[in-house]
């Protein structure tokens, strides 16, 4: 007999959307102790003195320690599949119990079997799914998905396709396989568990239970958010025929030194442009790759989608790989087979042909998916045009919009000196079947969100043709960010410009904690960044793929060029090749003697141009180091020994955690207790604030300094 426990911590939300199924249980807390929707005859069993407080909308519920509120499970919870969702208000760590319960359904015969959402003292929220003591949903990925609003929407779903923990409508962690849950207990608890020991410790609001696993877009709606992807459109991809340049597409050239990639004309399937991957001069290694990658899309796992593109090559039998990349890492999703990836190889010839990939979307972290086209083959040219991605089976190509709009810098840069004028070009593409007048509304916003000007631009374009116009100059009189936005019909384009004082003549101070990872040297030095960090170029697995066969390629010259451009350099030592790694450890070295040999060789050869050696990139995200912190300490200690011998004038950076989060601090404190600080000169963090750094970065630095 398999018992089940369902534990949840959640908070308030508006009433169900008309597109959602009818809940089996709904409690807004506004009407007192009686649920808004309840199975016949269901009455709460209350112990202690819970109280109603200000909620996200109306009243919320607070269950103090020692109190319990329980309801009958029968009629409310489907053991085969379902969803529990609610809102929870974030509270300070001080005074919070080690673990709190927002919702709890615990098996009576085997309490090790559980489906729960918890509010632990050292992270934001967590959904747990265990069967007979085995946990199926992995730990969530940091605080991704947390909104600035103090109220957070949390949900957990379970069913034949696995279990998922959502925050604000976005998958944070999931399992694609799980045993069936059966023999539910008699009662479930709201705001605590059966003993009342673990209370919610925070106000909760708007509790829903459904008898099926809601889909990602449904939970987006339940969390009060507008889905970024319209699943009904025939093509989700903007600028799908590349008439407006490369944006929002990205290109990566991996070890393809002489390859080139970009938008070209007049070779095109339709319109006037296509995307060209030119490898005609590249005698590459077998693993050298050129990628064309589309934008991230918020999609539903389990849906059947198709990705298609028109292609032609300059020679027959060119091998091309197409895949739909999922926004996940192994630690965010459990139980996903590599075979579940949507990917296939194709042979492309010298005539235009349509290549179509159809597949079922696997489980994905953040529900993120994006198209990717890879060229790994002999020297050749490959043209790509009219890319389409949509639901269902292949259908005739459709552009993303009747009118597509784009913006580009006339100076081919987005970084300017303070006092310059920026010249921006508006591009519009008529995807319709006849000549049309195209209207766009353009807005320029300066620092502090000051609107500098708005104007309407009208252009005439033939069917299937692009037209453009240079906009009036933008005076960059104040330092900071300038945002140009163009809207045509339902299509939108943005271009971000930066005006800054030129710091490139200022010597690079070795004491500066700020650096750049990748990117353009010239722009980084103009911004005053002093350090160039290489996260993977000197990692062991890339430079000694087979024992004794060292391949530096152009790395030595690249580091020398960074120094000549005014940078100090930071290089990462990490990642054992397969032949030297612990089985199942994902790149952790098996033999410290071999690790020392690698470290000595690299530090000796690159010492003239490297000032800081970093021991591993974000080791706190590697399960081996989390479960066995002594293994990281041993690597750090061995590296320190060799660094002091080979290049004692350099510095060693350690711990190097991912993000300024409770989880990162907890792991680093473990390492410090083992003595890590005595084997390093610098303590490193990698803070991530991608959208608006000023919103969180200052507070993060305060916490680091403390």
XYZ file of C-alpha atoms in Angstrom:
706
model
C 0.000 0.000 0.000
C 1.502 3.344 -1.086
C 0.633 6.274 1.158
C 0.793 9.844 -0.009
C 1.744 13.178 1.521
C 0.990 16.465 -0.156
C 2.589 19.520 1.457
C 2.343 23.013 0.017
C 3.326 26.604 0.842
C 1.539 29.119 -1.336
C -0.257 32.538 -1.562
C -3.204 34.560 -2.926
C -4.509 34.953 -6.486
C -7.595 36.162 -8.260
C -10.444 33.843 -9.162
C -10.009 31.147 -11.784
C -9.859 32.133 -15.412
C -12.777 30.972 -17.560
C -10.250 28.943 -19.586
C -9.266 26.864 -16.550
C -11.095 23.743 -15.371
C -13.413 24.003 -12.388
C -11.423 23.463 -9.167
C -12.433 20.708 -6.787
C -11.489 22.981 -3.893
C -11.150 26.761 -3.733
C -10.696 28.867 -0.621
C -10.284 32.637 -0.897
C -10.351 33.108 2.934
C -12.685 36.094 2.432
C -15.728 34.155 3.599
C -14.248 32.837 6.820
C -13.548 29.157 7.422
C -15.886 27.810 4.752
C -14.290 27.184 1.309
C -15.806 28.854 -1.750
C -15.902 25.477 -3.532
C -15.994 22.334 -1.422
C -17.073 18.732 -1.682
C -20.474 18.015 -0.225
C -20.471 18.009 3.573
C -16.814 19.084 3.885
C -16.222 21.070 7.040
C -12.886 22.288 8.389
C -11.408 20.620 11.453
C -9.735 23.476 13.346
C -7.384 23.252 16.323
C -5.826 26.307 17.937
C -6.423 29.899 16.867
C -5.578 30.624 13.212
C -6.320 34.185 12.164
C -7.215 36.117 9.049
C -4.820 38.862 7.932
C -4.464 41.218 4.990
C -4.142 39.125 1.860
C -2.991 39.779 -1.640
C -6.620 40.502 -2.482
C -9.051 40.732 0.419
C -8.156 38.548 3.379
C -5.360 36.025 3.718
C -4.745 33.272 6.270
C -2.016 32.950 8.911
C -1.703 29.692 10.847
C 0.527 30.158 13.925
C 2.622 27.364 15.393
C 0.498 24.748 17.148
C -2.608 25.368 15.005
C -4.048 23.087 12.337
C -6.798 23.402 9.722
C -7.753 20.147 7.989
C -10.263 19.109 5.321
C -11.377 15.699 4.024
C -9.311 14.481 1.091
C -12.214 12.610 -0.515
C -13.775 14.549 -3.378
C -11.015 17.149 -3.419
C -7.799 15.381 -4.426
C -7.365 12.990 -7.340
C -4.585 10.500 -6.495
C -3.744 9.971 -10.196
C -3.175 13.602 -11.149
C -3.857 17.090 -9.890
C -2.657 20.577 -9.024
C -2.388 22.560 -5.804
C -1.739 26.300 -6.178
C -1.769 29.323 -3.909
C -0.045 32.612 -3.128
C 2.457 33.121 -0.305
C 3.956 36.329 1.034
C 7.732 36.314 1.391
C 8.873 36.884 4.963
C 12.285 37.588 6.571
C 14.427 34.605 7.561
C 14.720 35.843 11.125
C 12.339 33.909 13.338
C 11.216 31.611 10.533
C 11.115 27.890 11.456
C 13.504 25.538 9.686
C 10.697 24.161 7.541
C 7.204 25.602 7.144
C 4.089 24.095 5.626
C 1.684 25.920 3.390
C -0.238 22.811 2.423
C 0.288 19.287 3.667
C -1.084 15.905 2.636
C 0.961 13.261 4.455
C 0.587 9.525 4.042
C -0.783 7.796 7.121
C 0.833 4.388 6.618
C 4.129 5.512 5.099
C 4.954 9.199 5.781
C 8.053 8.889 3.592
C 5.733 9.121 0.593
C 4.877 12.773 0.047
C 3.875 15.398 -2.438
C 4.681 18.736 -0.864
C 5.555 22.375 -1.196
C 7.693 23.700 1.646
C 9.104 27.042 2.737
C 12.543 26.260 4.195
C 14.553 28.823 6.104
C 17.420 29.045 3.609
C 15.721 29.417 0.232
C 12.581 30.841 -1.344
C 10.182 27.913 -1.913
C 10.521 24.253 -2.727
C 8.251 21.554 -4.106
C 8.973 18.005 -2.990
C 7.648 14.755 -4.365
C 8.743 11.559 -2.594
C 7.591 7.956 -2.855
C 8.731 5.518 -0.163
C 11.605 7.789 0.786
C 12.904 8.487 -2.721
C 12.715 12.128 -3.854
C 11.690 12.663 -7.471
C 11.693 16.451 -7.906
C 15.226 17.915 -7.642
C 16.098 21.066 -5.751
C 14.961 24.238 -7.594
C 17.418 26.384 -9.535
C 18.144 29.260 -7.129
C 15.508 31.976 -6.991
C 14.708 32.052 -10.708
C 11.168 33.201 -11.350
C 10.765 35.198 -8.140
C 8.945 38.479 -8.693
C 9.742 41.759 -6.976
C 6.195 41.694 -5.596
C 6.299 40.268 -2.040
C 3.493 37.865 -3.009
C 4.684 34.815 -4.937
C 2.482 32.309 -6.747
C 3.514 28.697 -6.142
C 2.083 25.474 -7.531
C 2.835 21.787 -7.740
C 1.354 19.366 -10.270
C 1.488 15.581 -10.463
C 0.314 13.005 -12.972
C 1.327 10.455 -15.621
C 3.788 12.918 -17.194
C 5.598 13.545 -13.886
C 5.600 16.190 -11.193
C 6.478 19.873 -11.540
C 7.168 22.725 -9.148
C 6.110 26.122 -10.517
C 6.784 29.635 -9.283
C 4.749 32.440 -10.834
C 3.664 30.131 -13.632
C 7.190 29.038 -14.633
C 8.708 25.583 -14.164
C 11.620 25.737 -11.728
C 12.182 22.012 -11.349
C 10.446 18.853 -12.499
C 10.491 15.116 -12.975
C 9.272 13.561 -16.184
C 8.759 10.191 -14.495
C 7.227 9.302 -11.156
C 5.417 6.354 -9.595
C 1.682 6.545 -9.217
C 0.431 8.050 -5.956
C -2.227 5.994 -4.216
C -4.065 5.463 -0.893
C -4.364 9.086 0.090
C -4.743 9.920 3.793
C -8.100 10.999 5.182
C -7.232 14.676 5.666
C -5.117 17.394 4.080
C -3.855 20.413 6.026
C -3.800 24.069 5.033
C -1.075 26.266 6.520
C 0.553 23.522 8.621
C 1.002 19.774 8.900
C -0.861 17.380 11.159
C 1.043 18.151 14.373
C 0.973 21.918 13.892
C 4.723 22.029 14.519
C 5.546 23.372 11.058
C 3.222 26.304 10.499
C 3.053 28.343 7.318
C 5.117 31.163 8.929
C 3.712 33.563 6.299
C 0.309 34.777 5.072
C -1.218 32.622 2.333
C -4.081 33.428 -0.023
C -6.265 31.978 -2.803
C -5.833 28.207 -2.435
C -6.873 26.075 -5.431
C -6.980 22.309 -5.924
C -7.692 20.807 -9.361
C -8.240 17.165 -10.282
C -5.832 17.318 -13.194
C -2.306 18.612 -13.765
C -2.638 22.134 -15.129
C -0.482 23.031 -18.106
C 2.184 25.691 -18.060
C 0.079 28.328 -19.843
C -2.837 27.641 -17.518
C -0.639 28.216 -14.481
C 0.664 31.372 -16.116
C -2.935 32.600 -16.230
C -3.651 31.452 -12.678
C -0.606 33.450 -11.533
C -2.069 36.538 -13.207
C 0.505 36.674 -15.998
C 0.147 37.054 -19.753
C 1.770 34.219 -21.652
C 4.658 35.446 -23.834
C 3.820 32.942 -26.605
C 0.538 32.756 -28.502
C 0.187 29.039 -29.153
C -2.420 29.602 -31.886
C -0.147 31.553 -34.256
C 1.224 29.794 -37.312
C 4.795 30.953 -36.715
C 6.320 31.929 -33.360
C 9.564 33.255 -34.840
C 10.139 36.948 -35.512
C 12.213 38.015 -38.519
C 11.952 34.453 -39.780
C 13.170 35.317 -43.292
C 16.065 37.506 -42.031
C 14.879 40.539 -43.989
C 15.596 42.752 -40.962
C 19.133 41.557 -40.271
C 20.128 38.934 -37.713
C 18.053 40.052 -34.695
C 16.642 38.369 -32.616
C 18.695 35.429 -33.876
C 22.113 34.614 -32.431
C 25.174 32.992 -33.963
C 27.876 30.983 -32.200
C 31.056 29.719 -33.826
C 32.605 26.955 -31.738
C 36.266 26.364 -32.659
C 35.437 27.548 -36.184
C 38.218 30.105 -36.539
C 37.772 31.042 -40.180
C 34.025 30.441 -40.519
C 31.641 33.344 -41.050
C 27.919 33.673 -40.436
C 25.440 36.443 -41.118
C 22.580 37.765 -43.218
C 23.302 37.913 -46.933
C 21.634 38.779 -50.226
C 20.679 38.287 -53.049
C 20.543 34.506 -52.456
C 17.112 33.952 -50.882
C 14.197 31.561 -51.012
C 11.651 34.370 -50.636
C 12.145 38.103 -50.200
C 15.661 39.489 -50.645
C 17.749 38.034 -47.780
C 18.758 34.746 -46.206
C 21.188 33.632 -43.526
C 24.568 32.307 -44.700
C 26.848 29.908 -42.816
C 30.146 30.111 -44.695
C 32.638 27.366 -43.835
C 34.368 27.320 -47.197
C 37.744 28.321 -45.709
C 37.511 26.273 -42.506
C 39.440 22.999 -42.200
C 37.964 22.340 -38.799
C 38.092 19.591 -36.217
C 35.205 17.141 -36.216
C 33.594 18.898 -33.248
C 33.866 22.409 -34.653
C 30.384 23.896 -35.067
C 28.516 26.933 -36.393
C 25.122 27.500 -34.734
C 22.147 29.631 -35.675
C 19.933 29.959 -32.593
C 16.473 31.493 -32.334
C 14.857 33.254 -29.358
C 13.576 31.471 -26.263
C 9.858 30.649 -26.410
C 7.533 29.833 -23.509
C 5.830 26.598 -24.618
C 3.925 23.613 -23.253
C 5.792 20.393 -22.586
C 4.168 17.408 -24.236
C 2.926 19.409 -27.225
C 3.819 18.255 -30.731
C 5.554 21.061 -32.604
C 7.270 21.399 -35.952
C 10.403 23.331 -36.841
C 11.035 23.900 -40.546
C 13.461 25.869 -42.702
C 14.321 26.243 -46.373
C 17.987 25.426 -47.068
C 20.448 25.074 -49.910
C 24.206 24.441 -50.048
C 26.998 25.075 -52.506
C 27.721 21.347 -52.791
C 25.710 18.120 -52.433
C 25.215 16.092 -49.259
C 25.958 18.768 -46.680
C 25.004 17.462 -43.235
C 22.860 19.799 -41.112
C 21.423 19.218 -37.654
C 18.166 20.821 -36.492
C 16.921 20.630 -32.932
C 14.598 22.297 -30.456
C 16.799 23.109 -27.508
C 15.183 23.041 -24.086
C 16.005 25.569 -21.384
C 17.195 23.096 -18.813
C 20.132 21.524 -17.092
C 20.220 17.996 -15.754
C 19.896 19.131 -12.165
C 16.644 21.016 -12.907
C 14.790 18.087 -14.502
C 14.901 14.406 -13.598
C 13.997 11.405 -15.669
C 14.383 12.929 -19.135
C 15.997 10.581 -21.657
C 18.447 12.046 -24.122
C 16.314 10.243 -26.698
C 13.443 12.568 -25.776
C 15.267 15.522 -27.331
C 13.718 16.861 -30.515
C 16.625 16.629 -32.962
C 17.580 15.154 -36.334
C 20.317 15.241 -39.002
C 19.543 16.088 -42.650
C 21.375 15.980 -45.980
C 21.070 19.258 -47.901
C 21.859 19.657 -51.597
C 22.401 22.514 -54.042
C 18.698 23.255 -54.665
C 16.346 24.922 -52.180
C 14.621 22.266 -50.075
C 12.363 22.432 -47.059
C 13.691 20.615 -44.011
C 11.078 19.742 -41.370
C 11.579 18.509 -37.806
C 8.512 17.329 -35.889
C 8.551 16.117 -32.296
C 7.024 16.173 -28.829
C 8.466 18.740 -26.438
C 10.186 17.172 -23.411
C 10.115 18.558 -19.870
C 11.956 21.875 -19.719
C 13.257 24.182 -17.016
C 11.385 27.528 -17.209
C 9.226 26.033 -19.995
C 11.801 27.477 -22.380
C 12.454 26.111 -25.891
C 14.324 27.579 -28.849
C 15.194 26.454 -32.386
C 18.791 25.692 -33.306
C 20.422 24.852 -36.628
C 23.954 23.406 -36.520
C 26.503 22.974 -39.279
C 29.179 20.377 -38.475
C 30.591 19.253 -41.779
C 33.286 19.662 -44.432
C 34.046 23.129 -45.881
C 30.871 24.437 -47.513
C 28.320 27.237 -47.669
C 24.795 26.840 -46.349
C 21.940 29.322 -46.923
C 18.930 29.274 -44.551
C 15.621 31.070 -45.125
C 11.964 31.122 -44.045
C 12.288 29.405 -40.668
C 9.031 28.443 -38.974
C 8.132 26.924 -35.614
C 4.553 26.207 -34.555
C 2.155 23.665 -33.078
C 1.128 20.495 -34.832
C 2.144 18.991 -38.120
C 4.006 20.887 -40.888
C 1.989 23.445 -42.821
C 2.853 25.945 -45.577
C 5.385 28.552 -44.494
C 3.906 31.602 -42.788
C 5.895 34.710 -41.848
C 5.746 35.768 -38.213
C 3.670 38.868 -39.028
C 2.204 40.729 -42.004
C 4.536 43.594 -41.134
C 7.839 42.873 -39.447
C 9.840 45.647 -37.832
C 13.470 45.919 -36.726
C 16.036 48.435 -35.496
C 19.776 48.646 -36.006
C 22.585 51.050 -35.254
C 23.951 52.863 -38.300
C 27.363 52.884 -36.583
C 27.289 49.104 -35.980
C 27.688 49.620 -32.271
C 25.393 50.010 -29.286
C 28.033 51.703 -27.106
C 28.820 55.401 -27.559
C 30.910 58.091 -25.914
C 29.040 60.578 -23.796
C 28.023 63.543 -25.977
C 27.875 61.546 -29.231
C 24.903 61.344 -31.541
C 23.485 57.891 -32.266
C 21.939 57.145 -35.643
C 19.363 54.366 -35.687
C 17.855 52.734 -38.766
C 14.243 51.536 -38.795
C 13.700 48.424 -40.941
C 10.268 47.214 -42.042
C 9.403 44.138 -44.082
C 6.129 43.716 -45.955
C 5.263 40.057 -45.543
C 1.921 40.545 -47.286
C 0.955 39.673 -50.841
C 0.690 43.223 -52.238
C 2.432 46.576 -52.008
C 1.532 48.397 -48.789
C 2.188 51.494 -46.761
C 3.794 50.408 -43.487
C 3.258 52.475 -40.336
C 5.436 52.294 -37.239
C 5.394 54.201 -33.972
C 8.919 54.948 -32.676
C 9.748 56.033 -29.121
C 13.160 56.977 -27.703
C 13.585 56.805 -23.922
C 16.654 58.144 -22.126
C 18.136 57.643 -18.639
C 15.625 57.664 -15.760
C 12.959 56.576 -18.301
C 12.719 60.092 -19.765
C 10.862 60.111 -23.111
C 13.067 62.082 -25.533
C 10.780 61.911 -28.545
C 8.021 59.966 -30.291
C 7.193 59.920 -33.952
C 5.223 57.959 -36.540
C 7.137 56.682 -39.562
C 5.384 55.696 -42.802
C 7.201 53.680 -45.467
C 6.089 52.117 -48.748
C 7.198 48.561 -49.528
C 6.454 46.080 -52.296
C 5.145 42.615 -51.386
C 7.883 40.449 -49.885
C 10.319 43.370 -49.699
C 12.119 45.282 -46.977
C 12.472 49.036 -46.702
C 14.320 51.200 -44.212
C 14.784 54.779 -43.038
C 17.369 56.469 -40.847
C 15.684 58.130 -37.877
C 16.552 61.559 -36.545
C 19.774 61.601 -34.469
C 19.606 60.757 -30.759
C 21.660 63.153 -28.615
C 23.398 61.128 -25.909
C 23.869 64.019 -23.495
C 23.626 62.032 -20.264
C 25.385 58.818 -19.263
C 23.233 55.726 -19.089
C 20.849 53.598 -21.115
C 18.778 54.754 -24.093
C 15.965 52.539 -25.360
C 14.552 52.785 -28.888
C 11.204 51.033 -29.420
C 9.345 50.549 -32.713
C 5.828 49.102 -32.952
C 4.112 48.116 -36.218
C 0.742 46.373 -35.985
C 1.363 43.711 -33.310
C 5.089 43.452 -34.026
C 7.615 45.153 -31.755
C 11.364 45.750 -31.883
C 13.722 47.310 -29.345
C 17.311 48.514 -29.466
C 19.288 49.411 -26.348
C 22.101 51.991 -26.586
C 24.587 52.969 -23.893
C 26.306 56.331 -23.457
C 29.339 56.296 -21.184
C 32.524 58.151 -20.512
C 35.549 56.609 -22.215
C 37.705 54.877 -19.595
C 39.982 53.048 -22.015
C 42.937 55.381 -21.349
C 42.823 54.613 -17.612
C 45.254 51.850 -16.613
C 43.656 48.600 -15.579
C 43.713 48.421 -11.751
C 44.436 44.908 -10.518
C 42.501 45.707 -7.374
C 39.224 46.174 -9.254
C 36.625 43.450 -8.529
C 34.784 44.054 -11.810
C 35.493 42.123 -14.973
C 33.984 40.944 -18.233
C 33.362 37.418 -19.440
C 33.656 37.296 -23.186
C 32.390 40.152 -25.334
C 34.268 42.858 -27.222
C 37.566 44.003 -25.695
C 37.240 47.560 -26.962
C 33.765 48.102 -25.539
C 34.703 46.519 -22.216
C 37.739 48.772 -21.739
C 35.722 51.863 -22.709
C 33.294 50.932 -19.948
C 36.152 50.768 -17.463
C 36.154 47.006 -17.012
C 39.629 45.881 -16.086
C 39.570 42.100 -16.102
C 38.877 39.515 -18.795
C 37.531 36.225 -17.436
C 37.770 33.051 -19.496
C 35.262 30.514 -18.190
C 36.121 27.523 -20.389
C 39.110 28.141 -22.676
C 41.669 26.495 -20.378
C 39.448 23.853 -18.830
C 41.046 20.441 -18.890
C 38.484 18.646 -21.044
C 39.087 20.978 -24.016
C 42.873 21.094 -24.051
C 43.740 17.441 -23.276
C 40.885 15.477 -24.780
C 43.194 12.439 -24.939
C 45.950 11.874 -22.409
C 49.181 13.515 -23.508
C 47.632 15.251 -26.538
C 47.611 18.973 -25.624
C 45.795 21.393 -27.919
C 46.059 25.104 -27.147
C 45.203 26.318 -30.680
C 45.269 30.148 -30.525
C 44.760 30.421 -26.772
C 48.266 31.645 -25.927
C 48.034 34.465 -28.484
C 44.484 35.311 -27.356
C 45.576 35.826 -23.761
C 48.522 37.945 -24.887
C 46.129 40.113 -26.916
C 43.880 40.637 -23.883
C 46.866 41.936 -21.930
C 47.892 44.174 -24.836
C 44.348 45.624 -24.808
C 44.768 46.672 -21.189
C 43.157 43.786 -19.344
C 44.259 41.590 -16.517
C 43.189 37.990 -17.121
C 41.337 35.458 -15.001
C 41.333 31.838 -16.192
C 39.252 28.943 -14.884
C 40.764 25.567 -13.980
C 38.047 22.899 -14.104
C 36.370 19.954 -15.853
C 38.290 16.709 -16.218
C 38.095 15.045 -19.641
C 36.113 11.839 -19.783
C 39.198 9.647 -19.470
C 40.210 11.368 -16.195
C 36.805 11.880 -14.541
C 35.100 10.008 -11.723
C 32.409 7.702 -13.150
C 29.046 9.440 -12.998
C 30.512 12.607 -11.459
C 30.197 14.879 -14.491
C 33.784 16.078 -14.970
C 35.115 15.811 -11.379
C 38.691 14.410 -11.567
C 39.245 10.866 -10.325
C 42.963 11.233 -9.579
C 44.469 14.310 -7.907
C 47.889 13.381 -9.311
C 46.494 13.786 -12.838
C 44.772 17.040 -11.784
C 48.097 18.432 -10.480
C 49.782 17.507 -13.767
C 47.142 19.481 -15.725
C 47.302 22.485 -13.380
C 51.111 22.639 -13.474
C 51.218 22.535 -17.258
C 48.568 25.231 -17.791
C 49.818 27.651 -15.112
C 53.418 27.322 -16.350
C 52.496 27.962 -19.990
C 50.089 30.862 -19.359
C 51.700 32.484 -16.309
C 52.981 35.606 -18.133
C 49.428 36.643 -19.075
C 47.190 35.379 -16.236
C 46.885 37.211 -12.907
C 44.071 35.188 -11.317
C 43.424 31.452 -11.465
C 39.858 30.441 -10.597
C 39.266 26.952 -9.201
C 36.151 25.636 -10.924
C 33.204 27.530 -12.336
C 30.250 27.559 -9.915
C 31.069 24.328 -8.088
C 28.083 24.878 -5.784
C 25.858 23.769 -8.671
C 27.680 20.448 -9.088
C 25.969 17.690 -7.124
C 29.250 15.888 -6.347
C 30.627 18.951 -4.559
C 27.317 19.637 -2.802
C 27.113 16.100 -1.428
C 30.867 15.822 -0.810
C 32.283 19.287 -0.014
C 35.589 17.639 0.931
C 36.148 16.750 -2.750
C 36.147 20.415 -3.765
C 38.427 21.248 -0.841
C 40.917 18.577 -1.995
C 40.974 20.056 -5.519
C 41.404 23.584 -4.134
C 44.250 22.501 -1.843
C 46.075 20.638 -4.640
C 45.709 23.614 -6.977
C 47.088 25.993 -4.343
C 50.145 23.802 -3.904
C 50.961 23.832 -7.635
C 50.117 27.532 -8.130
C 52.535 28.537 -5.355
C 55.268 26.542 -7.082
C 54.573 27.461 -10.704
C 53.443 31.118 -10.422
C 53.474 32.469 -6.835
C 52.940 36.054 -8.071
C 49.443 35.181 -9.330
C 46.355 34.897 -7.137
C 44.018 31.987 -6.579
C 40.238 32.520 -6.481
C 38.016 29.928 -4.882
C 34.408 28.921 -4.147
C 33.151 30.975 -7.130
C 29.476 30.456 -6.326
C 26.553 30.972 -8.706
C 24.526 33.936 -7.551
C 24.271 35.801 -4.269
C 21.629 33.448 -2.856
C 20.989 31.653 0.412
C 21.905 28.384 -1.274
C 25.261 29.709 -2.456
C 26.133 31.101 0.975
C 25.197 27.851 2.669
C 27.540 25.852 0.417
C 30.413 28.312 0.798
C 30.062 28.323 4.574
C 30.393 24.530 4.516
C 33.665 24.859 2.596
C 34.932 27.575 4.947
C 34.341 25.361 7.967
C 36.535 22.742 6.286
C 39.331 25.331 5.943
C 38.949 26.513 2.339
C 40.001 30.113 3.050
C 43.585 29.126 3.873
C 44.097 27.812 0.329
C 43.006 30.906 -1.655
C 43.624 34.634 -2.058
C 40.234 35.710 -3.407
C 36.652 34.695 -2.759
C 34.533 34.851 -5.933
C 30.818 35.252 -6.584
C 28.983 35.270 -9.913
C 25.932 37.494 -9.360
C 23.239 37.414 -12.040
C 20.859 40.311 -12.634
C 20.147 40.102 -16.340
C 17.333 42.600 -16.832
C 17.841 45.515 -14.422
C 21.091 45.127 -12.466
C 20.361 48.193 -10.360
C 17.314 46.453 -8.851
C 19.327 43.851 -6.962
C 23.041 44.231 -7.517
C 23.653 46.913 -4.898
C 21.926 44.876 -2.190
C 23.859 41.793 -3.300
C 27.164 43.649 -2.954
C 26.156 44.778 0.524
C 25.536 41.165 1.478
C 28.858 40.035 -0.001
C 30.746 42.762 1.858
C 29.037 41.850 5.121
